Short mmCIF file of C-alpha atoms and ligand atoms in Angstrom, two decimals:
data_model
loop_
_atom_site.label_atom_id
_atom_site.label_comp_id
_atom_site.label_asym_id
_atom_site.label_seq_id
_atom_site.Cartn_x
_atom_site.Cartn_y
_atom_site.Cartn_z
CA UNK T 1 -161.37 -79.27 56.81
CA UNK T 2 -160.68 -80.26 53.03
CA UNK T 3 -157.50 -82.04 52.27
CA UNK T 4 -156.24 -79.01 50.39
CA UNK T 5 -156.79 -77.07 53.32
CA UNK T 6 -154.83 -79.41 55.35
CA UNK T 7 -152.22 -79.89 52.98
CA UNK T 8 -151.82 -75.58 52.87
CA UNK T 9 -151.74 -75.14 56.27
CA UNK T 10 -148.75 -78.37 56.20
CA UNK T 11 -147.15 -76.25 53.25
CA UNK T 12 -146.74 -72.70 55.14
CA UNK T 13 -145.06 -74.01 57.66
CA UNK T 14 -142.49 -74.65 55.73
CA UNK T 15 -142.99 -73.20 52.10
CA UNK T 16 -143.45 -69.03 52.24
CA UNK T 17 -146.50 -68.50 51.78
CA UNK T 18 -146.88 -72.03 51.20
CA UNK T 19 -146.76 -72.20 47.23
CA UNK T 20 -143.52 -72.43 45.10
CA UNK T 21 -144.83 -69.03 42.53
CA UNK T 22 -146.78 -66.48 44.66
CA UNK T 23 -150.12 -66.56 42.30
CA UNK T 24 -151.01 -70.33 43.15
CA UNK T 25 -151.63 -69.34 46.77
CA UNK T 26 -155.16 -67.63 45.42
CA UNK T 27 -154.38 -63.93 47.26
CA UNK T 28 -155.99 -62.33 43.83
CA UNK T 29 -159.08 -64.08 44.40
CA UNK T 30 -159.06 -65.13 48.14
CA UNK T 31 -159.70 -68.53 49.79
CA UNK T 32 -157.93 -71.61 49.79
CA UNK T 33 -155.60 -73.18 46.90
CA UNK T 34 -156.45 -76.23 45.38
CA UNK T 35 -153.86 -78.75 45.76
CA UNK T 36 -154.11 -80.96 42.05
CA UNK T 37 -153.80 -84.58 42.62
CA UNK T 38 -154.01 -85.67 38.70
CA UNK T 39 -154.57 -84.63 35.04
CA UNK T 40 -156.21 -85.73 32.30
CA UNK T 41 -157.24 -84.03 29.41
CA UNK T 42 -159.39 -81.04 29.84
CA UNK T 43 -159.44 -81.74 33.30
CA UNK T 44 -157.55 -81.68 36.50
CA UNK T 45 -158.76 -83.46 39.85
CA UNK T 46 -157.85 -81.71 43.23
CA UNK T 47 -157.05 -84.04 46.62
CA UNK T 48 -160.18 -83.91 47.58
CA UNK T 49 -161.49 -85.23 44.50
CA UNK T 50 -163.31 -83.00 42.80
CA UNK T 51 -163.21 -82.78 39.22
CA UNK T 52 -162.64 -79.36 37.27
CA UNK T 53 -162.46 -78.20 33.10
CA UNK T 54 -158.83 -76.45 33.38
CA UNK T 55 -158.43 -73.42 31.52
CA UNK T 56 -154.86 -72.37 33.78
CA UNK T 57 -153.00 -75.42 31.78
CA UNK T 58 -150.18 -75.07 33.72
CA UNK T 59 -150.01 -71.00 32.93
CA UNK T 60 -149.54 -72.02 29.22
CA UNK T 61 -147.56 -75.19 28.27
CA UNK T 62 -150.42 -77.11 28.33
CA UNK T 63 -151.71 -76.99 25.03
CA UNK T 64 -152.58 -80.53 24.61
CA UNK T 65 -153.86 -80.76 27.75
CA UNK T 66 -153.00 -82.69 30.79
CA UNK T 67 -151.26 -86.19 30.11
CA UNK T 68 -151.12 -86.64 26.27
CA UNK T 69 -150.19 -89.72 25.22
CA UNK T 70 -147.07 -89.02 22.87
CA UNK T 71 -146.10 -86.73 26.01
CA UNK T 72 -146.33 -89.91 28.87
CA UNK T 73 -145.09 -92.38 25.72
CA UNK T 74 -141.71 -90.27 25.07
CA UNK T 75 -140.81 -89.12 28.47
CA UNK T 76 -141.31 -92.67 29.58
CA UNK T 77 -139.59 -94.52 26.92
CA UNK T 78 -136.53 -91.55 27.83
CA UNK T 79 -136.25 -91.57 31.58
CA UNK T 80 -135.60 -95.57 31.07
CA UNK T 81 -132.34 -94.47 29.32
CA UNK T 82 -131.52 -91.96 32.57
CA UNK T 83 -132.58 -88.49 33.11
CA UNK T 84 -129.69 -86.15 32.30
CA UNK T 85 -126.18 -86.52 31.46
CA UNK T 86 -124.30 -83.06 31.79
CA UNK T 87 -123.56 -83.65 28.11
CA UNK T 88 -124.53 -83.33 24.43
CA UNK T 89 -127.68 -85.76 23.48
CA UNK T 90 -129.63 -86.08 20.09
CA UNK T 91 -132.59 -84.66 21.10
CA UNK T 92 -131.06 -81.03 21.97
CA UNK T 93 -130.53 -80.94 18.59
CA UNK T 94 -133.65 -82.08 17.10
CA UNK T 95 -135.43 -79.33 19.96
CA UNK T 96 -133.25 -76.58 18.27
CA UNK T 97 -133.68 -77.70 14.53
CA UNK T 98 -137.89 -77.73 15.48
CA UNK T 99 -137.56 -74.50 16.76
CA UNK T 100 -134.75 -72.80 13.81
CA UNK T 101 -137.55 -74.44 11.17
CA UNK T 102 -140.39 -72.62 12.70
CA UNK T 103 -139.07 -69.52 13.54
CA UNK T 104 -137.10 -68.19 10.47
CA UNK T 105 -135.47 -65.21 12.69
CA UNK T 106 -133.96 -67.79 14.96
CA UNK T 107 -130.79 -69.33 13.05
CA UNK T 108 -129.14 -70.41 16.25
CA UNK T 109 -130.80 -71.31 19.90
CA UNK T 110 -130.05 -72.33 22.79
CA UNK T 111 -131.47 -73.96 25.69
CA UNK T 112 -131.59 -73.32 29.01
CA UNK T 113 -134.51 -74.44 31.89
CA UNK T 114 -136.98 -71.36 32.33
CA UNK T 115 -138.34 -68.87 30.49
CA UNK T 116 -137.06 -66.86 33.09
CA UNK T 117 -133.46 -67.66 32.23
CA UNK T 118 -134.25 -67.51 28.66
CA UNK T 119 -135.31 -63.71 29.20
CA UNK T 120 -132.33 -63.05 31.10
CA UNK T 121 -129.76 -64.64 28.94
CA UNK T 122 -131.41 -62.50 26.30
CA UNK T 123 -131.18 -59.15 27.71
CA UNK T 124 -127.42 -60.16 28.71
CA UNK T 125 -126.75 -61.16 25.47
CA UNK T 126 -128.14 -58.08 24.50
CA UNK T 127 -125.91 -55.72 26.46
CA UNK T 128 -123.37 -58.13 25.84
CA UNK T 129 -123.61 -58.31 21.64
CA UNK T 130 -124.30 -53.54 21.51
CA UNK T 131 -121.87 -52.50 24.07
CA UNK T 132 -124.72 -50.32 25.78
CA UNK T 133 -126.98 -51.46 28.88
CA UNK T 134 -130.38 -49.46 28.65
CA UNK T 135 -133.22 -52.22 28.56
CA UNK T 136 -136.83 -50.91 27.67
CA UNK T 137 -139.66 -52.98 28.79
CA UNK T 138 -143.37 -52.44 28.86
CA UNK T 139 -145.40 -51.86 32.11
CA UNK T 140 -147.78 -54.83 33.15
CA UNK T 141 -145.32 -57.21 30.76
CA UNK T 142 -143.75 -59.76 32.58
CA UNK T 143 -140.55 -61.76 31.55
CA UNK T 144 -139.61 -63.74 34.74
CA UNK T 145 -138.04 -62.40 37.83
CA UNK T 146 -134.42 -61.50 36.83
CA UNK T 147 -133.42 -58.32 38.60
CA UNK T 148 -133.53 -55.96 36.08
CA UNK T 149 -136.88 -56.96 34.22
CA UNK T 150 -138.54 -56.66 37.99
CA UNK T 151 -139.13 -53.14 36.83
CA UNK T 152 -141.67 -50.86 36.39
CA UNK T 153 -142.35 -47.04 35.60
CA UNK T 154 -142.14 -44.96 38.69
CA UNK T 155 -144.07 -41.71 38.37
CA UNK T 156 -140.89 -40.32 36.40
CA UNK T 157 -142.54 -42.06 33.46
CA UNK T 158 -139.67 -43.91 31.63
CA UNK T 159 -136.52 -41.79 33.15
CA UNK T 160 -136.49 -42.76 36.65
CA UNK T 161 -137.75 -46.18 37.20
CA UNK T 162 -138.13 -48.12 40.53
CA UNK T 163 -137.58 -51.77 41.27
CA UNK T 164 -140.67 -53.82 41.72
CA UNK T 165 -138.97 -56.01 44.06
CA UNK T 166 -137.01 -55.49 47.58
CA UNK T 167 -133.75 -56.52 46.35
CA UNK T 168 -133.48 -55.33 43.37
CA UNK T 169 -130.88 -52.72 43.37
CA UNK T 170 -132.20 -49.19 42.64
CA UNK T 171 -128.81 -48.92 40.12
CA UNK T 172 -130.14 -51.86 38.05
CA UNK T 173 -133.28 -50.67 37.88
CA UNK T 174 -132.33 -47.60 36.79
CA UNK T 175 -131.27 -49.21 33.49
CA UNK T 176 -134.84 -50.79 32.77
CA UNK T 177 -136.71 -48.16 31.30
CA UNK T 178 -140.78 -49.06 30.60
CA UNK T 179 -143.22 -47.32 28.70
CA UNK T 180 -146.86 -48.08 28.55
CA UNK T 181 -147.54 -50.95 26.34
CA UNK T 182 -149.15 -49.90 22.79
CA UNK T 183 -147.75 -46.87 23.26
CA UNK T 184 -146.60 -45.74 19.96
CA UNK T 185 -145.47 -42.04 20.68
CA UNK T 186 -143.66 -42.82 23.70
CA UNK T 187 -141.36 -45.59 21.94
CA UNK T 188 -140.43 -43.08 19.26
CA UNK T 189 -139.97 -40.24 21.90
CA UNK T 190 -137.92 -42.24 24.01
CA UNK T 191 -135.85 -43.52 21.20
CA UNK T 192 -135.03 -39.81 19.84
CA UNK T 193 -133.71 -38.71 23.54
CA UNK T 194 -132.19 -42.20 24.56
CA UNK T 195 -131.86 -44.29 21.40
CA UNK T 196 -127.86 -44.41 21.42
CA UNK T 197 -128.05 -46.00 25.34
CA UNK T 198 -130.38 -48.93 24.30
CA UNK T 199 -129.24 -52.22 24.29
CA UNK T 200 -133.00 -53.65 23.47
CA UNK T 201 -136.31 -53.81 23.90
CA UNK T 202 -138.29 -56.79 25.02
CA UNK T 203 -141.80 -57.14 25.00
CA UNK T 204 -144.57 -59.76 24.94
CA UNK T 205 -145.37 -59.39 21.42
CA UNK T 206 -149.32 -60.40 22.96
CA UNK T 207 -148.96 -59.41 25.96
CA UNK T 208 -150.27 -62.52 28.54
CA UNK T 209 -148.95 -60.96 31.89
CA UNK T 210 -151.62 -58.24 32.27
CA UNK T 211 -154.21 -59.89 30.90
CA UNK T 212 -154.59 -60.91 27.49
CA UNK T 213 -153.47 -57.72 25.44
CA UNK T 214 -152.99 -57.99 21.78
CA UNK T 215 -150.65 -55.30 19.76
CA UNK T 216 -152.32 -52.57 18.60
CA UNK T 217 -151.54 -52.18 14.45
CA UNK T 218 -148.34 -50.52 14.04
CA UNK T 219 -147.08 -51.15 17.24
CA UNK T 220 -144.87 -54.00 16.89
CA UNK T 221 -143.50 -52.15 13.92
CA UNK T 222 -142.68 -49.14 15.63
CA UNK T 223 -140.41 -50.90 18.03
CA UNK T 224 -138.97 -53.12 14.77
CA UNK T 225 -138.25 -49.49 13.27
CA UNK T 226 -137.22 -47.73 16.34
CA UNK T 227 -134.38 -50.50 17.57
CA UNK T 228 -133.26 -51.21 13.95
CA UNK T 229 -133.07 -47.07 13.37
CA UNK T 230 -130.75 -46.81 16.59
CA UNK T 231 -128.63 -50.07 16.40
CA UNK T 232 -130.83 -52.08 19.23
CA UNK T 233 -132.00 -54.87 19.26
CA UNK T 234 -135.66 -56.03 19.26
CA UNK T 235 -136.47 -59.26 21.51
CA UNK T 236 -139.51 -60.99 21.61
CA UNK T 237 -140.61 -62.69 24.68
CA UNK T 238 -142.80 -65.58 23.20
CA UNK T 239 -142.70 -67.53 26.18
CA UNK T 240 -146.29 -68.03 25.86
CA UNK T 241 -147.36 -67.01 22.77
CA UNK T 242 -144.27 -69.16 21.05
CA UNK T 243 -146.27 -72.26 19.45
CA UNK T 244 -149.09 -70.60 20.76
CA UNK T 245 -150.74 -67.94 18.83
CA UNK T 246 -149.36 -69.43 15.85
CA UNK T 247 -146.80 -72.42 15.14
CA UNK T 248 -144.42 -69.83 14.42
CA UNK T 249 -145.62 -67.58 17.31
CA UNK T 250 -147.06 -64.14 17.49
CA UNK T 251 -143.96 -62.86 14.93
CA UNK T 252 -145.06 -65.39 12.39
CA UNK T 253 -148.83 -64.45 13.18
CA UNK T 254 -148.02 -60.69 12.89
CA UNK T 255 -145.23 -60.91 9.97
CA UNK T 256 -142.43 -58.52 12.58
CA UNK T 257 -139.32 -60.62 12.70
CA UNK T 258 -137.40 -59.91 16.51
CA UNK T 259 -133.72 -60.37 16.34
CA UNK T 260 -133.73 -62.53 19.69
CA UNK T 261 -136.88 -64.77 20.76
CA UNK T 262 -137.38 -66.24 24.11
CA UNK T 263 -139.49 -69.51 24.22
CA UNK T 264 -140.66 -71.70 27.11
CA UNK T 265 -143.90 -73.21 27.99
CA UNK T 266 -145.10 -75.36 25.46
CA UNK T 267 -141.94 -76.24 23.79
CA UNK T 268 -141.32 -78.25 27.03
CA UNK T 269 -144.53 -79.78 26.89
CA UNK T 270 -144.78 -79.23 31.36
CA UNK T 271 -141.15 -80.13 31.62
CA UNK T 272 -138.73 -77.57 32.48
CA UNK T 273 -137.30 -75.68 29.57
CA UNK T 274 -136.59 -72.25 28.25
CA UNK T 275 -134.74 -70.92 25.21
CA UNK T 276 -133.59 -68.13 23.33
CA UNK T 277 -131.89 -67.76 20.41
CA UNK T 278 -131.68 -65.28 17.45
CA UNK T 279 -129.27 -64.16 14.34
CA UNK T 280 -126.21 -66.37 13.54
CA UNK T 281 -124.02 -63.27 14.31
CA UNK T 282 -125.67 -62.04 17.71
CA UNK T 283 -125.72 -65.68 19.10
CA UNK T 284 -122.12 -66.31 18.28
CA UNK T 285 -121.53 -63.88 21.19
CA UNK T 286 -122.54 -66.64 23.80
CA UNK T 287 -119.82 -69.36 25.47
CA UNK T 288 -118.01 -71.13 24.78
CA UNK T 289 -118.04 -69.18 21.11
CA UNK T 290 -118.20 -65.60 22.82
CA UNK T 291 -118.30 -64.05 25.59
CA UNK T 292 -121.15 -63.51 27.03
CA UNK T 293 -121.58 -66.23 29.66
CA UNK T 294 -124.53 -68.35 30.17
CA UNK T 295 -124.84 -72.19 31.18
CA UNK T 296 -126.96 -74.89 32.62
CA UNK T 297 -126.60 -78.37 34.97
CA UNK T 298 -130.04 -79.24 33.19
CA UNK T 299 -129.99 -77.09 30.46
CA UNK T 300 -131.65 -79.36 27.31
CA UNK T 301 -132.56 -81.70 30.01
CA UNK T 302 -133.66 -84.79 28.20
CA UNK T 303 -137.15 -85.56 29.53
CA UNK T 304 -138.48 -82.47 28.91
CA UNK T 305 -137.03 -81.82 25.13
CA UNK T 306 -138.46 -85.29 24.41
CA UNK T 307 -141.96 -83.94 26.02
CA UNK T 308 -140.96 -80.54 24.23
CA UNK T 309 -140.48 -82.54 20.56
CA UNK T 310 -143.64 -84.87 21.32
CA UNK T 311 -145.54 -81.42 21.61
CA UNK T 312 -144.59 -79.96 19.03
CA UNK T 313 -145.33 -83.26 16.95
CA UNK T 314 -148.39 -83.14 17.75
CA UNK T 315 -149.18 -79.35 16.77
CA UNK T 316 -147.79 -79.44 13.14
CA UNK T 317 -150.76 -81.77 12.34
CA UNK T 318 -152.86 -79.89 9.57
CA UNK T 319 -156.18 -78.03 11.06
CA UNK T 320 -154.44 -78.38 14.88
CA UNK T 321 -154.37 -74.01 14.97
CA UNK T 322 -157.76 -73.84 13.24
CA UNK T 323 -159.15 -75.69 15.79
CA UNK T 324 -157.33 -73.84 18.97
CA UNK T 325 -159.15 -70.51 17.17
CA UNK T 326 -162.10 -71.74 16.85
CA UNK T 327 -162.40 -73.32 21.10
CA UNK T 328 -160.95 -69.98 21.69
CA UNK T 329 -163.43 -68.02 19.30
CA UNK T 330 -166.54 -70.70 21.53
CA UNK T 331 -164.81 -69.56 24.78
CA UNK T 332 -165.06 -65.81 24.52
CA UNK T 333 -168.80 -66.42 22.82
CA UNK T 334 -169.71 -68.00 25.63
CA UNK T 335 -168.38 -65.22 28.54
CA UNK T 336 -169.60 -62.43 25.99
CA UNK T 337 -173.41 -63.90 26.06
CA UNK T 338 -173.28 -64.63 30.03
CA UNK T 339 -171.98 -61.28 30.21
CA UNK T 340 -174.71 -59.81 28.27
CA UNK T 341 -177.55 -61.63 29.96
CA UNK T 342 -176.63 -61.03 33.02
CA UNK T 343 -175.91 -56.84 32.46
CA UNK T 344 -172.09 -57.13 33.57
CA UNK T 345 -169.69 -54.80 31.70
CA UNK T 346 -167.49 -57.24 30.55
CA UNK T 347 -164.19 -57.03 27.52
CA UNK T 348 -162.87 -59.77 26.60
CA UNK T 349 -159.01 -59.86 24.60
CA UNK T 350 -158.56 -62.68 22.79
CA UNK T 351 -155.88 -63.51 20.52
CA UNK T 352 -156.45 -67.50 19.38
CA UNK T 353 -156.53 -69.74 22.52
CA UNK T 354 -155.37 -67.28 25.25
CA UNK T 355 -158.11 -64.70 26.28
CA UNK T 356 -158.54 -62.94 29.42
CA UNK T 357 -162.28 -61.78 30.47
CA UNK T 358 -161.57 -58.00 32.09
CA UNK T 359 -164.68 -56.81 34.64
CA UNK T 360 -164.80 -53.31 33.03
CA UNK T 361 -166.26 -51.10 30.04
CA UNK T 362 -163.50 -52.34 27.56
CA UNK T 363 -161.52 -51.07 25.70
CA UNK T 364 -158.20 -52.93 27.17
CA UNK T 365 -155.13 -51.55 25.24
CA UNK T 366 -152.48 -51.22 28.25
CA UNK T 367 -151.50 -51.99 31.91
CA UNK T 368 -153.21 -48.91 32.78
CA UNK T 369 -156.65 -49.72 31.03
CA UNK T 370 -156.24 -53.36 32.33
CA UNK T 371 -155.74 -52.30 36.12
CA UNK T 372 -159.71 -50.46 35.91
CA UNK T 373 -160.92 -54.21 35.64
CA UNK T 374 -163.30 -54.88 39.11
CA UNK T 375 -161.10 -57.29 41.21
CA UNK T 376 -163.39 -57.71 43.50
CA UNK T 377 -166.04 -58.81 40.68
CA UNK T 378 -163.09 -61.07 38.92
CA UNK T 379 -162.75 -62.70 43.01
CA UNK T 380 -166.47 -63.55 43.12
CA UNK T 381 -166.79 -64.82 39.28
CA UNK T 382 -163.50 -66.91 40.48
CA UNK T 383 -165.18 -68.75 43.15
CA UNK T 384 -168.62 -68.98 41.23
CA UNK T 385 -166.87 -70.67 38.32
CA UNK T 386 -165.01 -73.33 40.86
CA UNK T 387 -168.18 -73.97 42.61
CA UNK T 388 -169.43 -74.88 39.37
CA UNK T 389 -166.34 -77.43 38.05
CA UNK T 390 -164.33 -74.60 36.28
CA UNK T 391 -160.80 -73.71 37.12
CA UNK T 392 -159.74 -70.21 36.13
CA UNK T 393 -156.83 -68.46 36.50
CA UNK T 394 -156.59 -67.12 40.36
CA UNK T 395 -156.05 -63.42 39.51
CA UNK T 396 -157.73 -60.84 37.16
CA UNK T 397 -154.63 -60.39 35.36
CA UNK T 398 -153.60 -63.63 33.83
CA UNK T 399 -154.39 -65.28 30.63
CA UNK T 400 -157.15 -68.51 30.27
CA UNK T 401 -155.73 -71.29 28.14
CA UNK T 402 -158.02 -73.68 25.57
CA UNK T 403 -155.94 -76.15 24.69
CA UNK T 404 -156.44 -79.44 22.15
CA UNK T 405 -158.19 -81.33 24.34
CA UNK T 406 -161.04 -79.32 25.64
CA UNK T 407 -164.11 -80.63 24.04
CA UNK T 408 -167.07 -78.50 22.54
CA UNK T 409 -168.86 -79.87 25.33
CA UNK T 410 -166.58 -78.90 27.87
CA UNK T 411 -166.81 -75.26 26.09
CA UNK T 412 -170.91 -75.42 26.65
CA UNK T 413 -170.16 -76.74 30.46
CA UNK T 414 -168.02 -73.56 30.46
CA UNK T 415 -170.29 -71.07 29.35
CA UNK T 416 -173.16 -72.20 31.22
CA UNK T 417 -171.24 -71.96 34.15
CA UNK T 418 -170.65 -68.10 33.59
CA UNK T 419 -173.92 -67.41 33.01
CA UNK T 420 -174.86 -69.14 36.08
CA UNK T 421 -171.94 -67.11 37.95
CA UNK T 422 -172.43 -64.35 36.61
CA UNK T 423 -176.01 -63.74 36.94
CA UNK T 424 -175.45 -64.27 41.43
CA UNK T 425 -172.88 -61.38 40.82
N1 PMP Z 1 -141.87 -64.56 29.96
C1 PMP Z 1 -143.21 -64.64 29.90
C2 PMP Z 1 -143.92 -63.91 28.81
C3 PMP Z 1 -143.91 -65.39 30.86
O1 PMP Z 1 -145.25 -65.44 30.80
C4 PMP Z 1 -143.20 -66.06 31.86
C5 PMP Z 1 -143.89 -66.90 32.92
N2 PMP Z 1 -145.23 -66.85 33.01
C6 PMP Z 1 -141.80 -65.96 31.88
C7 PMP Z 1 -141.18 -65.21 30.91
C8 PMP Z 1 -141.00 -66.66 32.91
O2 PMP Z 1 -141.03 -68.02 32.68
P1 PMP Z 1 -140.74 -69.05 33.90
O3 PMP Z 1 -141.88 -68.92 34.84
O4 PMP Z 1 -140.67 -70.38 33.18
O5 PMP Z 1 -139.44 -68.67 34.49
#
């Protein structure tokens, strides 16, 4: 038995399921997990020593790959001075001035630990700042597992929705109403018979949770018209595409400012950290200025803003997003030729360095459109690709991640890989 093995069957004794976030424990693709030992680079070794080229980067903060340098430098030379305080430090407020200077419809953050509790503050804040407590979301977009964003569209449509979770009460989820995702008609339907209830929409401007699913033209719009035509408010989840799809994120990329933004991920360079922030006036709702209540033990913790700050260092060096498109542009190359040689229907989304390779006769617009993809197919590529040294995402429906330190070569390892994989399919 491997030593992953050993360690799983150790973990689910006394860890359900025996993973800490249900899609590490592989059921999308089958087999066992592999537990990581160490990461460097590109690259990730499991316990049992085997090497793979990492394209999960930690679901997304990883986009200087494992162990950078600045990253180990400033959370080292940190931690010497302690590792949180329960009170104000510098380097909250160099975090938020990064983040108000790149994102121009953010005047005021703040920070919390997930991008969970970033989404959550938001939509509170939401409710909180319009008086009303409808929340639209999209199907297939995930923004961390508050209770009432744990919702999808029952087969009411966008009336009557049903909790996605045991626990959720059915009156919370009654006030999530979701729509399909690109769906241009149903936003502006749903605002003419609802609009006065809605506190907000909040969607994954690229949506990451499905899949890799970019906006379709005009749709981002839409919902900027729609919420600012019915006095809600537009929030953009850019937990992953924040510092991602552009410096300023997917509503500097697509020119649609939000009036909240939720960021995670990278801006805590694999620390934890979340934040959200948004107009001067709407954030002077939140304690101790207003009252909408939100706090934090580690909230700004200072190891992983000084990881978060090292980050972002890093990316505002010129030609760093010129090169993430172009590894991204290599990686879906790569899949698209495999694909091709080997006579596999294969789409691929890609929206700069997060991409997602569906198994199906493309094109991928929505959840619906995403869920035709061949699991199955996606299970068997999976384990093909490990066999081979590459590390994919464990499920059909995730994003893959390039980030700065995978190598052209590592790219070429990558493709000929899939073609490998994919021709046994
Ligand atoms: N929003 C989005 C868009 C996400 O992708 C995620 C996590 N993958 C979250 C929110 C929740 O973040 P966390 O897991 O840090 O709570």
């Amino acid at each position: 038995m491997s030593r992953s093995h050993e360690l799983m069957k150790a973990a689910e004794r006394v860890i359900p399921g025996g993973v800490n976030s249900p899609v590490r424990a592989f059921r999308g693709v089958g087999g066992q997990p592999l537990f990581v030992a160490r990461g460097e680079g590109s690259r990730i070794t499991d316990v049992d020593g085997r090497t793979y080229i990492d394209f999960v980067g930690s679901w997304g903060p990883l986009i200087l790959g494992h162990a950078p340098a600045a990253v180990v430098e400033a959370v080292t030379e940190t931690v010497r001075g302690g590792t949180s305080y329960g009170a104000p430090t510098e380097l909250e407020v160099r975090m938020a001035e990064a983040i108000v200077a790149a994102y121009p419809s953010m005047e005021m953050v703040r920070l919390v630990s997930s991008g969970t509790e970033a989404a959550m503050s938001a939509i509170r804040l939401a409710r909180g700042a319009t008086g009303r407590d409808l929340l639209v979301k999209f199907d297939g977009g995930y923004h961390g597992h508050a209770d009432s964003l744990l919702v999808k569209a029952g087969s009411g449509g966008a009336t009557f929705s049903i909790p996605d979770s045991r626990g959720v009460p059915a009156a919370l989820a009654a006030l999530t109403a979701t729509l399909e995702f690109n769906d241009v008609a149903g936003v502006r339907e749903l605002f003419r018979r609802r609009g006065h209830e809605i506190a907000a929409v909040i969607v994954e401007p690229v949506a990451g949770n499905m899949g890799v699913v970019g906006p379709a033209p005009g749709f981002l719009e839409t919902l900027r018209d729609a919420t600012t035509g019915h006095g809600a408010l537009l929030i953009f989840d850019e937990v992953i595409t924040g510092f991602r799809v552009a410096y300023g994120g997917a509503q500097e990329r697509y020119g649609v400012r939000p009036d909240l933004t939720c960021l995670g991920k990278i801006i805590g360079g694999g620390l934890p950290v979340g934040a959200y922030g948004g107009r001067r006036e709407i954030m002077a709702n939140v304690a101790p200025l207003g009252g909408v209540y939100q706090a934090g033990t580690l909230s700004g913790n200072p190891l992983a803003v000084a990881a978060g700050l090292a980050t972002l260092a890093a990316l505002r060096m010129p030609g760093v997003y010129d090169r993430l498109e172009h590894l991204g542009a290599n990686t879906e190359r790569g899949l698209k030729e495999a694909a091709r040689s080997a006579g596999i229907p294969l789409t691929v989304n890609r929206v700069g360095s997060m991409l997602t390779a569906f198994f199906c006769d493309g094109p991928v617009t929505d959840y619906t459109s995403a869920r035709r993809a061949d699991t199955k197919r996606y299970a068997a590529f999976f384990h093909g690709m490990l066999e081979r040294g590459v590390y994919l995402a464990p499920s059909q429906f995730e994003a893959a991640f390039v980030s700065l330190a995978h190598s052209d070569a590592d790219l070429e390892h990558a493709a000929r890989a899939a073609a490998e994989a994919l021709s046994t399919l």
